[in-house]
Amino acid sequence: MHRCAVVLALLLIHNSVGIADDGKKPVVAGLLSAETDKRRARLRNLPPIHLLVAVVPSGGPVDRVESTRIEGIVHAQLKSAGVPCVNGDSMPPALSPRLFISVSPEHEVVVELGEVALLKRDPNVEVRCTTWKPGFPDVLQVSQSSSYQSKIQAAVNLFIIDYLAAKAG
């Protein structure tokens, strides 16, 4: 089902933007670039990030040992790339951004940055929103990785690329 949706999306993009001058490749660079720019803009002026990792084995609760191991690897990966982050052991301030990493029993991986936002019409109302997640076609690259550890690494690498590009821009 997922592959059908991806193929359909590619066909819709192809048909809506036409064919390149060479008649072989779809012209999607402009659409993808605009989406990448939007995704990166949401990462500007980001305070230090808190990591939250949850690895859920088949038929059981969160595996704390594996979650802590993955959190340590990701923390080191972010720090070495120059992304300010705080280990999940410390209590994060209420409005600090959180990089959520979850692994389902089927080894589906979700990596996204969440923040608390205040409603413009009523600043007393706080809502959690996703401010970053891998975009298309990056999500295909992540899903094609073999193990959940390599899926996490691929998604975090995409986050680092977007974060550093936002910081430079």
PDB file of N, CA and C in Angstrom, residues 1 10 12 26 32 34 50 53 58 63-64 78 102 116-117 130 132 135 143 164:
ATOM      1  N   MET A   1       0.814  -1.193   0.000  1.00  0.00           N
ATOM      2  CA  MET A   1       0.000   0.000   0.000  1.00  0.00           C
ATOM      3  C   MET A   1       0.858   1.257   0.000  1.00  0.00           C
ATOM      4  N   LEU A  10       4.479  10.319  -7.094  1.00  0.00           N
ATOM      5  CA  LEU A  10       5.446  10.640  -8.153  1.00  0.00           C
ATOM      6  C   LEU A  10       4.748  10.918  -9.475  1.00  0.00           C
ATOM      7  N   LEU A  12       1.662  12.041  -9.884  1.00  0.00           N
ATOM      8  CA  LEU A  12       0.973  13.322  -9.778  1.00  0.00           C
ATOM      9  C   LEU A  12       1.940  14.486  -9.927  1.00  0.00           C
ATOM     10  N   PRO A  26      11.450  14.053 -14.781  1.00  0.00           N
ATOM     11  CA  PRO A  26      10.434  14.992 -14.324  1.00  0.00           C
ATOM     12  C   PRO A  26      11.083  16.239 -13.725  1.00  0.00           C
ATOM     13  N   LEU A  32      10.548  20.526  -4.806  1.00  0.00           N
ATOM     14  CA  LEU A  32      11.283  19.935  -3.687  1.00  0.00           C
ATOM     15  C   LEU A  32      12.121  20.987  -2.977  1.00  0.00           C
ATOM     16  N   ALA A  34      11.480  24.216  -2.700  1.00  0.00           N
ATOM     17  CA  ALA A  34      10.598  25.069  -1.907  1.00  0.00           C
ATOM     18  C   ALA A  34      10.209  24.374  -0.603  1.00  0.00           C
ATOM     19  N   HIS A  50      16.209  18.725  23.149  1.00  0.00           N
ATOM     20  CA  HIS A  50      16.160  17.600  24.085  1.00  0.00           C
ATOM     21  C   HIS A  50      15.789  16.345  23.303  1.00  0.00           C
ATOM     22  N   VAL A  53      13.776   9.216  23.183  1.00  0.00           N
ATOM     23  CA  VAL A  53      13.859   8.003  22.382  1.00  0.00           C
ATOM     24  C   VAL A  53      13.000   6.922  23.006  1.00  0.00           C
ATOM     25  N   SER A  58       8.458  -5.993  20.184  1.00  0.00           N
ATOM     26  CA  SER A  58       7.212  -6.688  19.875  1.00  0.00           C
ATOM     27  C   SER A  58       6.547  -7.201  21.144  1.00  0.00           C
ATOM     28  N   ASP A  63      11.576  -0.475  25.676  1.00  0.00           N
ATOM     29  CA  ASP A  63      12.850  -1.080  26.069  1.00  0.00           C
ATOM     30  C   ASP A  63      13.780   0.047  26.515  1.00  0.00           C
ATOM     31  N   ARG A  64      13.880   0.254  27.832  1.00  0.00           N
ATOM     32  CA  ARG A  64      14.659   1.374  28.378  1.00  0.00           C
ATOM     33  C   ARG A  64      16.146   1.254  28.059  1.00  0.00           C
ATOM     34  N   LEU A  78      24.687  14.233  17.076  1.00  0.00           N
ATOM     35  CA  LEU A  78      24.285  15.641  17.009  1.00  0.00           C
ATOM     36  C   LEU A  78      25.396  16.555  17.519  1.00  0.00           C
ATOM     37  N   SER A 102      11.178   7.336  17.641  1.00  0.00           N
ATOM     38  CA  SER A 102      10.452   6.157  18.109  1.00  0.00           C
ATOM     39  C   SER A 102      10.626   5.022  17.114  1.00  0.00           C
ATOM     40  N   VAL A 116       6.291  23.170  21.559  1.00  0.00           N
ATOM     41  CA  VAL A 116       5.030  23.689  22.070  1.00  0.00           C
ATOM     42  C   VAL A 116       4.839  25.066  21.449  1.00  0.00           C
ATOM     43  N   ALA A 117       3.660  25.294  20.917  1.00  0.00           N
ATOM     44  CA  ALA A 117       3.331  26.592  20.328  1.00  0.00           C
ATOM     45  C   ALA A 117       2.135  27.179  21.067  1.00  0.00           C
ATOM     46  N   THR A 130       4.570  19.535  15.253  1.00  0.00           N
ATOM     47  CA  THR A 130       5.779  19.027  14.612  1.00  0.00           C
ATOM     48  C   THR A 130       6.348  20.148  13.760  1.00  0.00           C
ATOM     49  N   TRP A 132       9.612  19.829  12.384  1.00  0.00           N
ATOM     50  CA  TRP A 132      10.509  19.246  11.386  1.00  0.00           C
ATOM     51  C   TRP A 132      10.283  17.743  11.345  1.00  0.00           C
ATOM     52  N   GLY A 135      11.444  15.132   4.782  1.00  0.00           N
ATOM     53  CA  GLY A 135      10.536  15.411   3.675  1.00  0.00           C
ATOM     54  C   GLY A 135      10.709  14.420   2.541  1.00  0.00           C
ATOM     55  N   SER A 143      13.506   4.986   4.646  1.00  0.00           N
ATOM     56  CA  SER A 143      12.745   3.733   4.696  1.00  0.00           C
ATOM     57  C   SER A 143      13.461   2.581   4.008  1.00  0.00           C
ATOM     58  N   LEU A 164      22.001  22.547   9.893  1.00  0.00           N
ATOM     59  CA  LEU A 164      23.210  23.312   9.525  1.00  0.00           C
ATOM     60  C   LEU A 164      22.916  24.272   8.370  1.00  0.00           C
TER      61      LEU A 164
END
